[in-house]
PDB file of C-alpha atoms in Angstrom:
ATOM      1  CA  UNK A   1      83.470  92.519 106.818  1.00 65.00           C
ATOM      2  CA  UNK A   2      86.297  90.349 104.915  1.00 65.00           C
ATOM      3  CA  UNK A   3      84.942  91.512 101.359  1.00 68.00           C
ATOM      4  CA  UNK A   4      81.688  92.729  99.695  1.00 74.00           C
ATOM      5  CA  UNK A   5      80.524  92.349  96.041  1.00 71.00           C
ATOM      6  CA  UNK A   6      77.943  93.934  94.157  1.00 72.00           C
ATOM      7  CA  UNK A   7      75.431  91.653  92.047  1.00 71.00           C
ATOM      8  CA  UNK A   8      71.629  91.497  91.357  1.00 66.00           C
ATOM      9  CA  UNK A   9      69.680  91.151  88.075  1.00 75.00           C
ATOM     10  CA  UNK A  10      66.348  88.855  87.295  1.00 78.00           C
ATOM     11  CA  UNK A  11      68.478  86.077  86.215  1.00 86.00           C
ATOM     12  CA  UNK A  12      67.375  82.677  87.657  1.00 88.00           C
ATOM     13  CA  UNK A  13      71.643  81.904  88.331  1.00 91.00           C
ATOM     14  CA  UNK A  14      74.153  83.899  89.689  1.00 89.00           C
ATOM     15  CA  UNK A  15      77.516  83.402  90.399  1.00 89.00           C
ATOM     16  CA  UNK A  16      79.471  85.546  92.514  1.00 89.00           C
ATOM     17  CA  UNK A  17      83.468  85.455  91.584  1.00 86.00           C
ATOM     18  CA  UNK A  18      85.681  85.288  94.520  1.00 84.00           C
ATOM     19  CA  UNK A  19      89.043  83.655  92.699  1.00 77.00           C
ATOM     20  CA  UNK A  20      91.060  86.602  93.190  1.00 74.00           C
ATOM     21  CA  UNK A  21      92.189  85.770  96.080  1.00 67.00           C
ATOM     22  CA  UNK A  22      91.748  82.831  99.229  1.00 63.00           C
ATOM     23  CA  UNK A  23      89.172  84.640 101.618  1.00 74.00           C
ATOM     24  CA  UNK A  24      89.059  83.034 104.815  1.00 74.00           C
ATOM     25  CA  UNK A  25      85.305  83.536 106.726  1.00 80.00           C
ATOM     26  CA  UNK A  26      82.595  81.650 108.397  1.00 83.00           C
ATOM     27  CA  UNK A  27      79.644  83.749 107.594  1.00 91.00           C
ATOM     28  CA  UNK A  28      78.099  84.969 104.292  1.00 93.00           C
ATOM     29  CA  UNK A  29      75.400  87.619 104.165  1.00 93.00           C
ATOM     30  CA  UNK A  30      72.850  88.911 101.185  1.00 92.00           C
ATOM     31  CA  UNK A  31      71.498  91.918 101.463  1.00 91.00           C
ATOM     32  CA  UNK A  32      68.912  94.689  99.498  1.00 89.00           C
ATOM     33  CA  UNK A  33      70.297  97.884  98.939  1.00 87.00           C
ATOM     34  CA  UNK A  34      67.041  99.453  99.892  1.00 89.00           C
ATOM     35  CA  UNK A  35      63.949  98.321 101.227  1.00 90.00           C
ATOM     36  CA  UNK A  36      61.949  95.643  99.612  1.00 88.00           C
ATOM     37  CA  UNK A  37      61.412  91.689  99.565  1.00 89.00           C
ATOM     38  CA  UNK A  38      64.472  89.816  99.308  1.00 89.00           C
ATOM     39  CA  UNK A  39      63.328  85.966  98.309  1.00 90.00           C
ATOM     40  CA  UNK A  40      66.182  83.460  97.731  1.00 91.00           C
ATOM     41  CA  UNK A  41      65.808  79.654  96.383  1.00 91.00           C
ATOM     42  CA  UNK A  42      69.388  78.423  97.358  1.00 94.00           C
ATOM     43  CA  UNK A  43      72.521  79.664  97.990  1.00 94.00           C
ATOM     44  CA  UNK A  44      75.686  77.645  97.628  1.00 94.00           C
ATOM     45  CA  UNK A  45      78.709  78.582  99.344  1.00 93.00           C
ATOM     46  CA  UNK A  46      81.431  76.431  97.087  1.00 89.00           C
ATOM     47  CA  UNK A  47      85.184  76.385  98.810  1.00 84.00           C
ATOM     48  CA  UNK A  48      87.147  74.458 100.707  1.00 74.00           C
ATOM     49  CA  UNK A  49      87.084  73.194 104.191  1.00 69.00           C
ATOM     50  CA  UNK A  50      90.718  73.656 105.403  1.00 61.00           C
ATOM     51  CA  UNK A  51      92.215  69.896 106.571  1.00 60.00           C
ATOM     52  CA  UNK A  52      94.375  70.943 109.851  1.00 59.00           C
ATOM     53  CA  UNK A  53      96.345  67.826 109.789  1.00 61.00           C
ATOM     54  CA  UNK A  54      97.769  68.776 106.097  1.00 69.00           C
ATOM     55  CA  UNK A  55      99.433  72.410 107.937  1.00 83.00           C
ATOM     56  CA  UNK A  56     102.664  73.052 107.074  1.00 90.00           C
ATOM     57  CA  UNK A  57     105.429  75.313 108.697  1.00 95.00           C
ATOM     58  CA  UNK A  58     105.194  78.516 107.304  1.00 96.00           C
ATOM     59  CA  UNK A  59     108.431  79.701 109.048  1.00 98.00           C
ATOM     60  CA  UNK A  60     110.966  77.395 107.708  1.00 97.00           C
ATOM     61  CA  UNK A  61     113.910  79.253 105.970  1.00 98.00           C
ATOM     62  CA  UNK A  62     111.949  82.714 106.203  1.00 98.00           C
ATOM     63  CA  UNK A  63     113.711  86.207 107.147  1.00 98.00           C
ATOM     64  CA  UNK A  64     113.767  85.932 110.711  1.00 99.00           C
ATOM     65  CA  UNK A  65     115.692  88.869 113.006  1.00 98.00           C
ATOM     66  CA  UNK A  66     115.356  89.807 116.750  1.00 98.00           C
ATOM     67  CA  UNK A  67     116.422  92.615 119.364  1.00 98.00           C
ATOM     68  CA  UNK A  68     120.038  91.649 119.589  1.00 98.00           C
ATOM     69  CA  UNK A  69     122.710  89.056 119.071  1.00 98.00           C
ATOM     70  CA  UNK A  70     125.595  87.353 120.673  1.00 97.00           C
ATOM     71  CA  UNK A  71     127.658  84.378 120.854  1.00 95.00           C
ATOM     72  CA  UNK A  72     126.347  83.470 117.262  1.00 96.00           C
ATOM     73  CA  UNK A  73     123.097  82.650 118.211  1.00 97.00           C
ATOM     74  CA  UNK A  74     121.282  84.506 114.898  1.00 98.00           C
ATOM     75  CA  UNK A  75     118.238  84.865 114.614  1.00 98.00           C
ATOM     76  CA  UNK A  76     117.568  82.517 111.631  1.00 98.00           C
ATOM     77  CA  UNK A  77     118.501  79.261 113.357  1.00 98.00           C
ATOM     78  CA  UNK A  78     114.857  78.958 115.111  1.00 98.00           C
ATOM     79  CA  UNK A  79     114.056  78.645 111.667  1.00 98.00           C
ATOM     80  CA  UNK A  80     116.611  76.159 109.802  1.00 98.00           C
ATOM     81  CA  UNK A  81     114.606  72.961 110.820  1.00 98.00           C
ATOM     82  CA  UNK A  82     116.682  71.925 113.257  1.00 98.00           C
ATOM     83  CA  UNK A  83     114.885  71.202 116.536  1.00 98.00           C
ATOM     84  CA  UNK A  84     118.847  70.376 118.371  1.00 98.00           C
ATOM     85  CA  UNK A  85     118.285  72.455 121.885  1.00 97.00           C
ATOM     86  CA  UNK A  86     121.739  71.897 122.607  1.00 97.00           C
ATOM     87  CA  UNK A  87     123.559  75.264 122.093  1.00 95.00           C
ATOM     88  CA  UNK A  88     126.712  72.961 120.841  1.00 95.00           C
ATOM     89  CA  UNK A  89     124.646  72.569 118.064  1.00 96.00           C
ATOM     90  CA  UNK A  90     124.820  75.638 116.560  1.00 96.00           C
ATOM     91  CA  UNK A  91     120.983  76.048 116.451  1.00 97.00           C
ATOM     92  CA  UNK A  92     119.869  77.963 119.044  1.00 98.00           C
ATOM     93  CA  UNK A  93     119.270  81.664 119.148  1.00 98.00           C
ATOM     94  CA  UNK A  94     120.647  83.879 121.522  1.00 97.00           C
ATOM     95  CA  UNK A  95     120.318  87.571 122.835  1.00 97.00           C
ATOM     96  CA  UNK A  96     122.799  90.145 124.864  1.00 97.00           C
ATOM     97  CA  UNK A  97     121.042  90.448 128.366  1.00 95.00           C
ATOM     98  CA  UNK A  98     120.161  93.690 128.343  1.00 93.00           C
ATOM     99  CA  UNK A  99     119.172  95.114 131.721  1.00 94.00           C
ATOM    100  CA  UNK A 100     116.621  97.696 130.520  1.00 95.00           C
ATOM    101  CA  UNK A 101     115.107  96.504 126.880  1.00 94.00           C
ATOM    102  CA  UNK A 102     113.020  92.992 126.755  1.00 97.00           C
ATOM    103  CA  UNK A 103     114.312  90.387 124.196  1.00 98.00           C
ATOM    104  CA  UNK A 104     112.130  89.750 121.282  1.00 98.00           C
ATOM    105  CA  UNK A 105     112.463  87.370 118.211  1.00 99.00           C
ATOM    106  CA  UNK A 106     110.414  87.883 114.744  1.00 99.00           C
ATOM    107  CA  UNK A 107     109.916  85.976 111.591  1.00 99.00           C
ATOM    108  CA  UNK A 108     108.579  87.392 108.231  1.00 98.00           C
ATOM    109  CA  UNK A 109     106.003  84.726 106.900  1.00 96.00           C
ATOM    110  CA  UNK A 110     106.551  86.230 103.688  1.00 93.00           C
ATOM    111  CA  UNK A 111     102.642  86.016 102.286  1.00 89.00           C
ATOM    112  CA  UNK A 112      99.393  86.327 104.489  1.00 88.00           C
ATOM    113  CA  UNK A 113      98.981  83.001 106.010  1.00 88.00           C
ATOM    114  CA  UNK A 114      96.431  81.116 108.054  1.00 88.00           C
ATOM    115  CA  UNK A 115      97.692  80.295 111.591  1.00 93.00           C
ATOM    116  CA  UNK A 116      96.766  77.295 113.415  1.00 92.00           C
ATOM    117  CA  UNK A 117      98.887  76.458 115.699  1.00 96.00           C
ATOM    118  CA  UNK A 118     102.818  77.343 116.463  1.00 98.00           C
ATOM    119  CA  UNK A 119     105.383  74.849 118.399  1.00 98.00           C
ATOM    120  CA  UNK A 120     108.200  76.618 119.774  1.00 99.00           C
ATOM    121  CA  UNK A 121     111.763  74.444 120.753  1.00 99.00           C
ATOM    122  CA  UNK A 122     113.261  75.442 124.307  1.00 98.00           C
ATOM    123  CA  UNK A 123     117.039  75.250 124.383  1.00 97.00           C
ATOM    124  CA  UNK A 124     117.325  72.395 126.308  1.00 97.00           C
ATOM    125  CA  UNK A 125     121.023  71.958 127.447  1.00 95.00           C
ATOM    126  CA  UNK A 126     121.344  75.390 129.844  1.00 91.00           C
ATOM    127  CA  UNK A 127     118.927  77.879 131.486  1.00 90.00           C
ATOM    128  CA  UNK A 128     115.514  76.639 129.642  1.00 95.00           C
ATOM    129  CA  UNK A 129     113.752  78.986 132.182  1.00 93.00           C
ATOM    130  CA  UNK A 130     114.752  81.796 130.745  1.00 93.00           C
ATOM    131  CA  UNK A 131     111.932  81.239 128.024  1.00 96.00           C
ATOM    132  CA  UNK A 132     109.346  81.360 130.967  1.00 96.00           C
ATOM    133  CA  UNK A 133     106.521  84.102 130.723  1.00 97.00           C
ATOM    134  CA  UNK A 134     107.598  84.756 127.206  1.00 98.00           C
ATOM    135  CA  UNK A 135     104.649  85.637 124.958  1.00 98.00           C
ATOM    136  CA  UNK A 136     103.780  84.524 121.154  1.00 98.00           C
ATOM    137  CA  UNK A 137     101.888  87.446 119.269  1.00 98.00           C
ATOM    138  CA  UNK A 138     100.360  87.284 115.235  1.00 98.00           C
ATOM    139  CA  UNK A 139     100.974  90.171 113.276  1.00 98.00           C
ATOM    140  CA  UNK A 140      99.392  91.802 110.137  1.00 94.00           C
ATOM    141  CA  UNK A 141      99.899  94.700 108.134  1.00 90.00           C
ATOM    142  CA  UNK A 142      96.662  97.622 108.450  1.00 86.00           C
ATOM    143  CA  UNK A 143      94.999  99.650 105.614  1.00 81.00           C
ATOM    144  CA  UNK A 144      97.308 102.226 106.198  1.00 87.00           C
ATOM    145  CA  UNK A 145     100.066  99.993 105.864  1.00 88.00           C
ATOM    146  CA  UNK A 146     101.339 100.318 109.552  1.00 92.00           C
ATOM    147  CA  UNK A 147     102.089  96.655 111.359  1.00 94.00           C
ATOM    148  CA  UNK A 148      99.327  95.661 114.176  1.00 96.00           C
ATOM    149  CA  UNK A 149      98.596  92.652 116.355  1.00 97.00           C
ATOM    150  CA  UNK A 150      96.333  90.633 115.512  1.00 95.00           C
ATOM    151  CA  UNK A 151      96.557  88.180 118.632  1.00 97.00           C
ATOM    152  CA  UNK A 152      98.491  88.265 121.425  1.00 97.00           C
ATOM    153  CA  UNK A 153      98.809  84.879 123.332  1.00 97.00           C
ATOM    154  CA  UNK A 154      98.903  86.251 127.005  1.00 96.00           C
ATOM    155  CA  UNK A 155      96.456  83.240 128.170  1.00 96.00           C
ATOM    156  CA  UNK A 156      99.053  80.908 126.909  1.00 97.00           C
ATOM    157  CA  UNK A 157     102.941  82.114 128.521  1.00 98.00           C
ATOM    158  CA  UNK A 158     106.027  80.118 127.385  1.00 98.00           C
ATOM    159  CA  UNK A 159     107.717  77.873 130.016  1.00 98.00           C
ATOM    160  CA  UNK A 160     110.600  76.351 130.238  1.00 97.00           C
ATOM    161  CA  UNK A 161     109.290  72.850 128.726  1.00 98.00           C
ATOM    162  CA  UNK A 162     111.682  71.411 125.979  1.00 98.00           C
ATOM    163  CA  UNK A 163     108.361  71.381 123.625  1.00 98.00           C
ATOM    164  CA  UNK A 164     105.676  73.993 123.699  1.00 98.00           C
ATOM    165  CA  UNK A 165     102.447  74.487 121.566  1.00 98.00           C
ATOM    166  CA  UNK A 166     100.582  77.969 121.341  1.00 98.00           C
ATOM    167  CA  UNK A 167      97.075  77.028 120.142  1.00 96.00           C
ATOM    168  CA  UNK A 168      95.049  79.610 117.696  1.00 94.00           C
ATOM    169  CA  UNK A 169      92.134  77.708 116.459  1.00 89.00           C
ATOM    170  CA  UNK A 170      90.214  78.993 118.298  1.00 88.00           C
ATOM    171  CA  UNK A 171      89.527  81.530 115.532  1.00 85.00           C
ATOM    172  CA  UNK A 172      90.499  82.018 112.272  1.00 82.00           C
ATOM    173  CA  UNK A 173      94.170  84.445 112.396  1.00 89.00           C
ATOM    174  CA  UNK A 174      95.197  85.795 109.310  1.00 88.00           C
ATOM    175  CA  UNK A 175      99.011  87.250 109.998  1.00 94.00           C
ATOM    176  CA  UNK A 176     102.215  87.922 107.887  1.00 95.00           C
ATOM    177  CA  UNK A 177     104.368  88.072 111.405  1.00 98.00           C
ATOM    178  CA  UNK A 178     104.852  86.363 114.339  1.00 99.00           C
ATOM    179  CA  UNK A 179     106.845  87.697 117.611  1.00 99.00           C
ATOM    180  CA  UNK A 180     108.512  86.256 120.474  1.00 99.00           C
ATOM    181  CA  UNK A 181     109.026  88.585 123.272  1.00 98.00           C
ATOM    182  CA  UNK A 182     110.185  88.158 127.473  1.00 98.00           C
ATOM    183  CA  UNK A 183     107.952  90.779 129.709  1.00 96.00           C
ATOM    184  CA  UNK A 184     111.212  91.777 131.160  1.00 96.00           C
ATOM    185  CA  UNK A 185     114.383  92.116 130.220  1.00 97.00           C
ATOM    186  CA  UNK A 186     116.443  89.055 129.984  1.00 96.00           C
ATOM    187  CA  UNK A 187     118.370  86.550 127.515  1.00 97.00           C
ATOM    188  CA  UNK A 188     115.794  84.433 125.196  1.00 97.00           C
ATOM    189  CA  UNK A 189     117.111  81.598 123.190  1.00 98.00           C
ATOM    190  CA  UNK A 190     114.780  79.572 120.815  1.00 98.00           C
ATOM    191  CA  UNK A 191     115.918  76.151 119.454  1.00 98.00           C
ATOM    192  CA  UNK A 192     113.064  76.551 116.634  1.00 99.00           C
ATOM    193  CA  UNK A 193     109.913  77.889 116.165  1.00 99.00           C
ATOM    194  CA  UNK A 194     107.588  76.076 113.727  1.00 98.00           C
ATOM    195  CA  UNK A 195     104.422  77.978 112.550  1.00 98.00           C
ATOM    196  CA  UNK A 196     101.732  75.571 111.240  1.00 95.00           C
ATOM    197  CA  UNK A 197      99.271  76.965 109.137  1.00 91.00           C
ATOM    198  CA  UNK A 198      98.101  77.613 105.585  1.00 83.00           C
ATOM    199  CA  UNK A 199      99.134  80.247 102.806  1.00 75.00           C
ATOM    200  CA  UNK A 200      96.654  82.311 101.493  1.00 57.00           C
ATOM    201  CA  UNK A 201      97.250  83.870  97.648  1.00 49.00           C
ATOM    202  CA  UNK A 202      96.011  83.102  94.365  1.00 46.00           C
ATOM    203  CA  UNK A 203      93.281  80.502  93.637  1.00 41.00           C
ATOM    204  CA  UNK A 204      96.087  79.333  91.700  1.00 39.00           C
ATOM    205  CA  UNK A 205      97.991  78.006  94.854  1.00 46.00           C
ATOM    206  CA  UNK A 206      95.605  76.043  96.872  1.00 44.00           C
ATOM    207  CA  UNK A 207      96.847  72.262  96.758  1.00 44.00           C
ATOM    208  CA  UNK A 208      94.199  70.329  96.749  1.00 42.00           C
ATOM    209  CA  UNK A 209      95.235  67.454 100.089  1.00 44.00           C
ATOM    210  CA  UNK A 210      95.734  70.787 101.856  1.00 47.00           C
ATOM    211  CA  UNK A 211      91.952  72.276 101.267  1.00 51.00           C
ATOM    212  CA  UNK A 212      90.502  69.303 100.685  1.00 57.00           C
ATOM    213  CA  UNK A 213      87.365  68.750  98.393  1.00 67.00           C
ATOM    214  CA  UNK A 214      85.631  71.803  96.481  1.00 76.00           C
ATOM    215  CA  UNK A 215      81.935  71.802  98.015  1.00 86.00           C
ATOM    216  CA  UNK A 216      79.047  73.764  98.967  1.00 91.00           C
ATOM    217  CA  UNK A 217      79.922  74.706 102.738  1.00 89.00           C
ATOM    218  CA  UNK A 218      76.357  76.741 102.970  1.00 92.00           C
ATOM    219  CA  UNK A 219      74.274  73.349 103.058  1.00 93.00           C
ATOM    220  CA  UNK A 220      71.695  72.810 105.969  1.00 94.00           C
ATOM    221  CA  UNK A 221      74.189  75.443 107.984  1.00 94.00           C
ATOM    222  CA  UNK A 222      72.425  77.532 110.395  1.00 94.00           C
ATOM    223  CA  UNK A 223      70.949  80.781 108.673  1.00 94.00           C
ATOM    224  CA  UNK A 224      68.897  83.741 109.423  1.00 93.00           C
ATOM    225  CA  UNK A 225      67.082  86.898 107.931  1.00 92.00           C
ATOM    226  CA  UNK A 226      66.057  90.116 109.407  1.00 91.00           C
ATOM    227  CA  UNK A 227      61.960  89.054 109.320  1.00 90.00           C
ATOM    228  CA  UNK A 228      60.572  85.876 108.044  1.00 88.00           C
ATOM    229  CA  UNK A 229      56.419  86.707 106.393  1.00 79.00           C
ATOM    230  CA  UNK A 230      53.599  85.263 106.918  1.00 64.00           C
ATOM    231  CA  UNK A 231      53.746  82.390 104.399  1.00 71.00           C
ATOM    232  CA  UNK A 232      56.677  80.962 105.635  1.00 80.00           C
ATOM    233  CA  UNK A 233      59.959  81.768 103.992  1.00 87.00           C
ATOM    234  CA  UNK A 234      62.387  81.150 106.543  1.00 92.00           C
ATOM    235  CA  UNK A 235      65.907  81.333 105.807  1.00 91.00           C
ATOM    236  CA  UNK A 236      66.596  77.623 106.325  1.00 93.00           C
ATOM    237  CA  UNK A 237      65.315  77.373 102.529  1.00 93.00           C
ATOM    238  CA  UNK A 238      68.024  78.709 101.037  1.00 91.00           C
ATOM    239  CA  UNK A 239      70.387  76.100 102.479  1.00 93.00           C
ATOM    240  CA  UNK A 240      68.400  72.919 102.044  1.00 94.00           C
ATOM    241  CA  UNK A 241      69.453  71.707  99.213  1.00 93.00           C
ATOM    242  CA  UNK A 242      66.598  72.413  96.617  1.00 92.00           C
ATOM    243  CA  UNK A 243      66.939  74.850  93.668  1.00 91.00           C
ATOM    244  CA  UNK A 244      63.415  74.862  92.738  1.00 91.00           C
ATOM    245  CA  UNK A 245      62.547  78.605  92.512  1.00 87.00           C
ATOM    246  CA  UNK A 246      58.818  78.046  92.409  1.00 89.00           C
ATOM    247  CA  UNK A 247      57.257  79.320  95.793  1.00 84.00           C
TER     248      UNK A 247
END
């Protein structure tokens, strides 16, 4: 459960406030405190269906640090916007080879952020394998306030193409962090990494082109209820479209 609020008096409108924050879900549920009837004219779910051609790279010019460094090759060039793999470029990570620790990159998002998608740069000019079998993880921080992964890509390994994308819409990944990291020890060296998503925050900050039209998400949607009576009150009601609250 994302969130959970309270509500439920005989007025014929309610409005449930969720503006203090962006909550990102794809189911809503009602439910009685104890047993009774629980009848329902409509429901509106009103937000914003997220536009994924509009994502924009989180990571750009955020705190970025990883295991080691050498030959100049900091940390925050995967994240200056330049996609030059050349290493002549002076914008392409590098690590120490260290025969007993794996290499491992990180960049601080900054704010909770939606991720869609991320598109890592190889270095391009020497030794692109060396990215091979490397592995893309989200990261969030707990209730307790300890770091966690969210989602680790194992099903989708770096190689040692110049361009690589690392899909996550397959769900919905709500992460502050995101980590680069060889199985093995090894050198890694990232040109850039672009993380394409969405911020979440205050209502305040949604931008409209990126969220796209205000409207009620609930309509005709699939829905269900734990028992349906005998004179037909199925759940599909409360999504149709009709306020009428006569039976």
């Amino acid at each position: 459960m994302l969130v959970e609020e309270e509500f439920g008096t005989a007025d014929a409108v309610h409005t449930i406030d969720f503006t203090n924050n962006v909550y990102v879900a794809t189911r809503v549920c009602i439910r009685l405190p104890d047993l009774g009837t629980l009848n329902m004219a409509e429901v509106q779910v009103m937000g914003f269906r997220v536009r994924v051609e509009n994502a924009v790279n989180l990571a750009l010019h955020k705190p970025a640090w990883q295991s080691s460094t050498v030959a100049g090759g900091d940390a925050s060039r995967a994240v200056d916007g330049d996609t030059n793999g050349n290493y002549t470029g002076n914008s392409v990570t590098h690590t120490e080879n260290n025969p007993s620790v794996p290499p491992e990159w990180w960049v601080d998002l900054q704010f909770p952020s939606v991720i869609r998608e991320i598109i890592v740069y190889n270095r391009v000019d020497y030794n692109s394998d060396h990215l091979v079998g490397a592995v893309v993880s989200l990261h969030r921080m707990n209730s307790d306030g300890e770091w966690e992964i969210l989602k680790e890509a194992v099903d989708q390994p770096l190689t040692s193409d110049a361009i690589q994308t690392i899909d996550f819409t397959d769900d919905i990944y709500v992460a502050t962090r995101v980590s680069i990291r060889l199985p093995n020890p090894g050198v890694l060296s990232l040109a850039e990494v672009q993380v394409m998503g969405f911020v979440r925050g205050p209502i305040h900050q949604i931008v409209s082109p990126m969220w796209g039209e205000r409207v009620n998400l609930a309509l005709n949607k699939p829905a269900w209820q734990s028992v349906t009576s005998n004179v037909d009150g199925d759940a599909s009601r409360a999504v149709d479209g009709i306020t009428n609250g006569n039976y």
